[in-house]
Amino acid sequence: MIGPELFDFLRELEQNNDREWFKARKKRYEAEVVDPVTDFIINMAPRVAAISPHITVDPRPNGGSRFRIYRDTRFSKDKSPYKTHVGCQFRHEAGKDAHAPGFYVHLGPGEVFFGGGVWGPQGEALRNIRQRIVDKPARWEEAVEGIDLRGDQLVRAPKGFDPEHPLIDDLRRKSFFSFQNADEKLATSAKFEDAVEAQFEKVAPLMGFVADAMGVEF
């Protein structure tokens, strides 16, 4: 089970984000962050499989569901080498990047959330989602009933779509993703996996709609 030690470590990392500090505490990082998150991923595998057999839940330390702690600083002014949160992405089997439909869990000091959908789809994938909203408006409204969509929107209607369309607010979206905010108390409790599973089930209709639009099974 994820313990408060995970958040304690990440808070200390925020204050000491350098390689020497981290290297000296690598074993602690493995014990307090990697191991409990790996156990969480393993425990989530059958829960996610029951929602969709096409979502990959992979506990491997490299190339698996847990994102690496190392930041890509090549194009950033912030040269801090480490992320100060833990992210887990359960990807669709058809997609190898963050732009495919998937579930996500975020664990950071004062910042815990989890949900699903597709974040920042590009080009044809984005247009196909928007077109499916136009073609299947009733199904879209059913898919997003009772959930809040997150992410940026275009200021104007996307090219090729009616600015007066009744669902124009959704057509202007750049992402189609919904998540539930939580806190460290829940994340370190025995109820956390149940809460994550419940949210994943809640956003499953959205995931199914997006998957259909992108031409993949859900």
Short mmCIF file of C-alpha atoms in Angstrom, two decimals:
data_model
loop_
_atom_site.label_atom_id
_atom_site.label_comp_id
_atom_site.label_asym_id
_atom_site.label_seq_id
_atom_site.Cartn_x
_atom_site.Cartn_y
_atom_site.Cartn_z
CA MET A 1 0.00 0.00 0.00
CA ILE A 2 1.15 3.54 -0.73
CA GLY A 3 2.26 5.19 2.50
CA PRO A 4 2.85 8.77 3.64
CA GLU A 5 6.56 8.13 3.15
CA LEU A 6 6.04 8.50 -0.60
CA PHE A 7 4.79 12.06 -0.20
CA ASP A 8 7.44 12.84 2.42
CA PHE A 9 10.16 11.78 -0.03
CA LEU A 10 8.68 13.88 -2.85
CA ARG A 11 8.46 16.93 -0.58
CA GLU A 12 12.11 16.58 0.34
CA LEU A 13 12.95 16.12 -3.34
CA GLU A 14 11.21 19.42 -4.10
CA GLN A 15 13.62 21.12 -1.70
CA ASN A 16 16.70 19.18 -2.85
CA ASN A 17 16.24 18.59 -6.56
CA ASP A 18 19.79 17.67 -7.50
CA ARG A 19 21.59 14.52 -8.52
CA GLU A 20 23.89 14.19 -5.51
CA TRP A 21 21.00 14.35 -3.04
CA PHE A 22 18.97 11.85 -5.03
CA LYS A 23 21.87 9.47 -5.59
CA ALA A 24 22.54 9.30 -1.85
CA ARG A 25 18.87 8.39 -1.25
CA LYS A 26 18.31 6.06 -4.20
CA LYS A 27 17.55 3.04 -1.98
CA ARG A 28 15.06 5.08 -0.01
CA TYR A 29 13.40 6.17 -3.26
CA GLU A 30 13.12 2.55 -4.35
CA ALA A 31 11.62 1.45 -1.03
CA GLU A 32 9.27 4.38 -0.39
CA VAL A 33 8.20 5.29 -3.93
CA VAL A 34 8.97 2.64 -6.54
CA ASP A 35 7.99 -0.47 -4.57
CA PRO A 36 4.58 0.71 -3.30
CA VAL A 37 3.67 2.21 -6.69
CA THR A 38 4.65 -1.05 -8.38
CA ASP A 39 2.39 -2.94 -5.96
CA PHE A 40 -0.40 -0.48 -6.74
CA ILE A 41 0.02 -1.10 -10.48
CA ILE A 42 -0.04 -4.87 -9.96
CA ASN A 43 -3.21 -4.60 -7.86
CA MET A 44 -4.90 -2.41 -10.46
CA ALA A 45 -4.28 -4.86 -13.32
CA PRO A 46 -7.34 -7.10 -12.78
CA ARG A 47 -9.52 -4.09 -11.95
CA VAL A 48 -8.61 -2.35 -15.21
CA ALA A 49 -8.92 -5.59 -17.20
CA ALA A 50 -12.51 -5.90 -15.98
CA ILE A 51 -13.26 -2.44 -17.42
CA SER A 52 -11.41 -2.97 -20.71
CA PRO A 53 -9.18 -5.83 -21.91
CA HIS A 54 -7.49 -3.41 -24.30
CA ILE A 55 -5.79 -1.24 -21.66
CA THR A 56 -2.23 -2.21 -20.70
CA VAL A 57 -1.26 -2.25 -17.02
CA ASP A 58 2.46 -2.95 -16.84
CA PRO A 59 4.48 -3.07 -13.58
CA ARG A 60 7.89 -3.27 -15.26
CA PRO A 61 10.38 -0.71 -13.90
CA ASN A 62 11.39 0.40 -17.40
CA GLY A 63 8.87 0.89 -20.19
CA GLY A 64 5.95 0.06 -17.92
CA SER A 65 3.00 2.04 -16.59
CA ARG A 66 4.99 4.18 -14.15
CA PHE A 67 6.58 7.23 -15.71
CA ARG A 68 10.30 7.76 -15.14
CA ILE A 69 11.27 10.19 -12.36
CA TYR A 70 13.80 11.88 -14.64
CA ARG A 71 12.74 15.12 -16.32
CA ASP A 72 13.48 15.92 -19.96
CA THR A 73 15.25 19.26 -19.54
CA ARG A 74 16.47 19.71 -23.12
CA PHE A 75 13.93 22.40 -24.02
CA SER A 76 13.11 23.71 -20.55
CA LYS A 77 14.49 26.67 -18.65
CA ASP A 78 13.99 24.64 -15.49
CA LYS A 79 16.97 22.29 -15.36
CA SER A 80 15.84 20.43 -12.22
CA PRO A 81 16.67 16.80 -13.02
CA TYR A 82 13.74 15.11 -11.27
CA LYS A 83 9.97 15.21 -11.31
CA THR A 84 8.44 15.83 -7.89
CA HIS A 85 5.40 13.65 -8.54
CA VAL A 86 4.73 10.08 -9.63
CA GLY A 87 2.60 9.42 -12.70
CA CYS A 88 1.11 6.11 -13.82
CA GLN A 89 -0.42 5.76 -17.27
CA PHE A 90 -2.43 2.73 -18.27
CA ARG A 91 -2.27 3.02 -22.07
CA HIS A 92 -4.42 1.55 -24.77
CA GLU A 93 -2.69 -1.41 -26.41
CA ALA A 94 -2.88 0.35 -29.79
CA GLY A 95 -1.06 3.48 -28.68
CA LYS A 96 2.49 3.91 -27.47
CA ASP A 97 2.28 7.55 -26.53
CA ALA A 98 0.27 9.86 -24.29
CA HIS A 99 -2.06 10.79 -27.16
CA ALA A 100 -3.79 7.40 -27.18
CA PRO A 101 -6.81 6.78 -24.91
CA GLY A 102 -5.78 5.77 -21.44
CA PHE A 103 -6.19 6.02 -17.69
CA TYR A 104 -3.87 8.13 -15.55
CA VAL A 105 -3.01 8.37 -11.83
CA HIS A 106 -1.04 11.32 -10.42
CA LEU A 107 0.60 11.30 -6.99
CA GLY A 108 2.27 14.48 -5.77
CA PRO A 109 2.44 16.52 -2.56
CA GLY A 110 -0.92 18.28 -2.32
CA GLU A 111 -1.81 17.06 -5.82
CA VAL A 112 -3.53 13.70 -6.21
CA PHE A 113 -5.89 12.96 -9.10
CA PHE A 114 -6.91 10.11 -11.40
CA GLY A 115 -9.11 9.62 -14.43
CA GLY A 116 -9.14 8.81 -18.11
CA GLY A 117 -9.68 9.87 -21.69
CA VAL A 118 -7.27 11.26 -24.25
CA TRP A 119 -4.98 14.23 -23.61
CA GLY A 120 -3.88 16.47 -26.47
CA PRO A 121 -4.72 14.32 -29.50
CA GLN A 122 -3.28 15.69 -32.71
CA GLY A 123 -4.24 16.00 -36.37
CA GLU A 124 -6.54 13.32 -37.70
CA ALA A 125 -7.24 11.81 -34.28
CA LEU A 126 -8.48 15.15 -32.94
CA ARG A 127 -10.60 15.82 -36.00
CA ASN A 128 -12.11 12.32 -35.84
CA ILE A 129 -13.17 12.83 -32.22
CA ARG A 130 -14.78 16.15 -33.05
CA GLN A 131 -16.52 14.68 -36.10
CA ARG A 132 -17.90 11.81 -34.05
CA ILE A 133 -19.36 14.31 -31.58
CA VAL A 134 -21.16 15.91 -34.53
CA ASP A 135 -22.27 12.54 -35.92
CA LYS A 136 -23.28 10.97 -32.59
CA PRO A 137 -24.40 13.86 -30.34
CA ALA A 138 -26.74 11.77 -28.19
CA ARG A 139 -24.08 9.15 -27.56
CA TRP A 140 -21.54 11.89 -26.74
CA GLU A 141 -23.85 13.49 -24.18
CA GLU A 142 -24.46 10.08 -22.64
CA ALA A 143 -20.71 9.40 -22.51
CA VAL A 144 -19.94 12.61 -20.61
CA GLU A 145 -23.01 12.67 -18.38
CA GLY A 146 -22.02 13.30 -14.76
CA ILE A 147 -18.34 13.98 -15.45
CA ASP A 148 -16.31 17.17 -15.85
CA LEU A 149 -14.01 17.44 -18.83
CA ARG A 150 -10.63 19.09 -18.24
CA GLY A 151 -8.12 20.85 -20.46
CA ASP A 152 -7.79 23.84 -22.76
CA GLN A 153 -10.25 24.94 -25.41
CA LEU A 154 -9.91 26.87 -28.66
CA VAL A 155 -11.16 30.45 -28.56
CA ARG A 156 -13.10 29.90 -31.80
CA ALA A 157 -14.75 26.97 -33.52
CA PRO A 158 -12.25 24.57 -35.10
CA LYS A 159 -11.87 24.81 -38.85
CA GLY A 160 -14.63 22.98 -40.69
CA PHE A 161 -17.08 22.93 -37.78
CA ASP A 162 -20.21 25.05 -37.32
CA PRO A 163 -19.66 27.86 -34.78
CA GLU A 164 -23.38 27.63 -33.97
CA HIS A 165 -23.37 23.90 -33.26
CA PRO A 166 -25.15 23.14 -29.95
CA LEU A 167 -22.08 21.22 -28.75
CA ILE A 168 -19.58 23.85 -29.86
CA ASP A 169 -18.08 24.10 -26.35
CA ASP A 170 -17.06 20.45 -26.58
CA LEU A 171 -15.95 20.77 -30.21
CA ARG A 172 -13.54 23.52 -29.15
CA ARG A 173 -11.81 21.17 -26.71
CA LYS A 174 -8.17 20.21 -27.27
CA SER A 175 -8.39 17.28 -24.84
CA PHE A 176 -11.16 14.89 -23.85
CA PHE A 177 -10.20 13.85 -20.35
CA SER A 178 -11.92 13.71 -16.96
CA PHE A 179 -10.34 13.17 -13.57
CA GLN A 180 -11.22 13.18 -9.89
CA ASN A 181 -9.22 15.25 -7.43
CA ALA A 182 -8.26 13.53 -4.19
CA ASP A 183 -5.79 14.00 -1.35
CA GLU A 184 -2.90 12.26 0.36
CA LYS A 185 -5.19 10.84 3.05
CA LEU A 186 -7.14 8.86 0.46
CA ALA A 187 -4.01 7.91 -1.49
CA THR A 188 -2.45 6.36 1.62
CA SER A 189 -5.60 4.52 2.71
CA ALA A 190 -6.93 1.03 1.96
CA LYS A 191 -9.75 2.69 0.00
CA PHE A 192 -7.49 4.19 -2.68
CA GLU A 193 -7.61 1.35 -5.20
CA ASP A 194 -11.41 1.18 -4.89
CA ALA A 195 -11.66 4.94 -5.48
CA VAL A 196 -9.42 4.79 -8.56
CA GLU A 197 -11.37 1.86 -9.96
CA ALA A 198 -14.67 3.68 -9.39
CA GLN A 199 -13.43 6.74 -11.27
CA PHE A 200 -12.11 4.59 -14.12
CA GLU A 201 -15.54 2.96 -14.41
CA LYS A 202 -17.15 6.40 -14.40
CA VAL A 203 -15.06 7.61 -17.34
CA ALA A 204 -15.28 4.32 -19.26
CA PRO A 205 -18.11 5.61 -21.52
CA LEU A 206 -15.91 8.59 -22.47
CA MET A 207 -13.01 6.23 -23.13
CA GLY A 208 -15.25 4.05 -25.30
CA PHE A 209 -16.45 7.04 -27.31
CA VAL A 210 -12.92 8.31 -27.90
CA ALA A 211 -11.66 4.84 -28.80
CA ASP A 212 -14.43 4.43 -31.38
CA ALA A 213 -13.57 7.79 -32.90
CA MET A 214 -9.91 6.82 -33.12
CA GLY A 215 -10.74 3.44 -34.69
CA VAL A 216 -9.60 1.21 -31.83
CA GLU A 217 -11.46 -1.26 -29.62
CA PHE A 218 -12.36 -0.57 -26.03
#
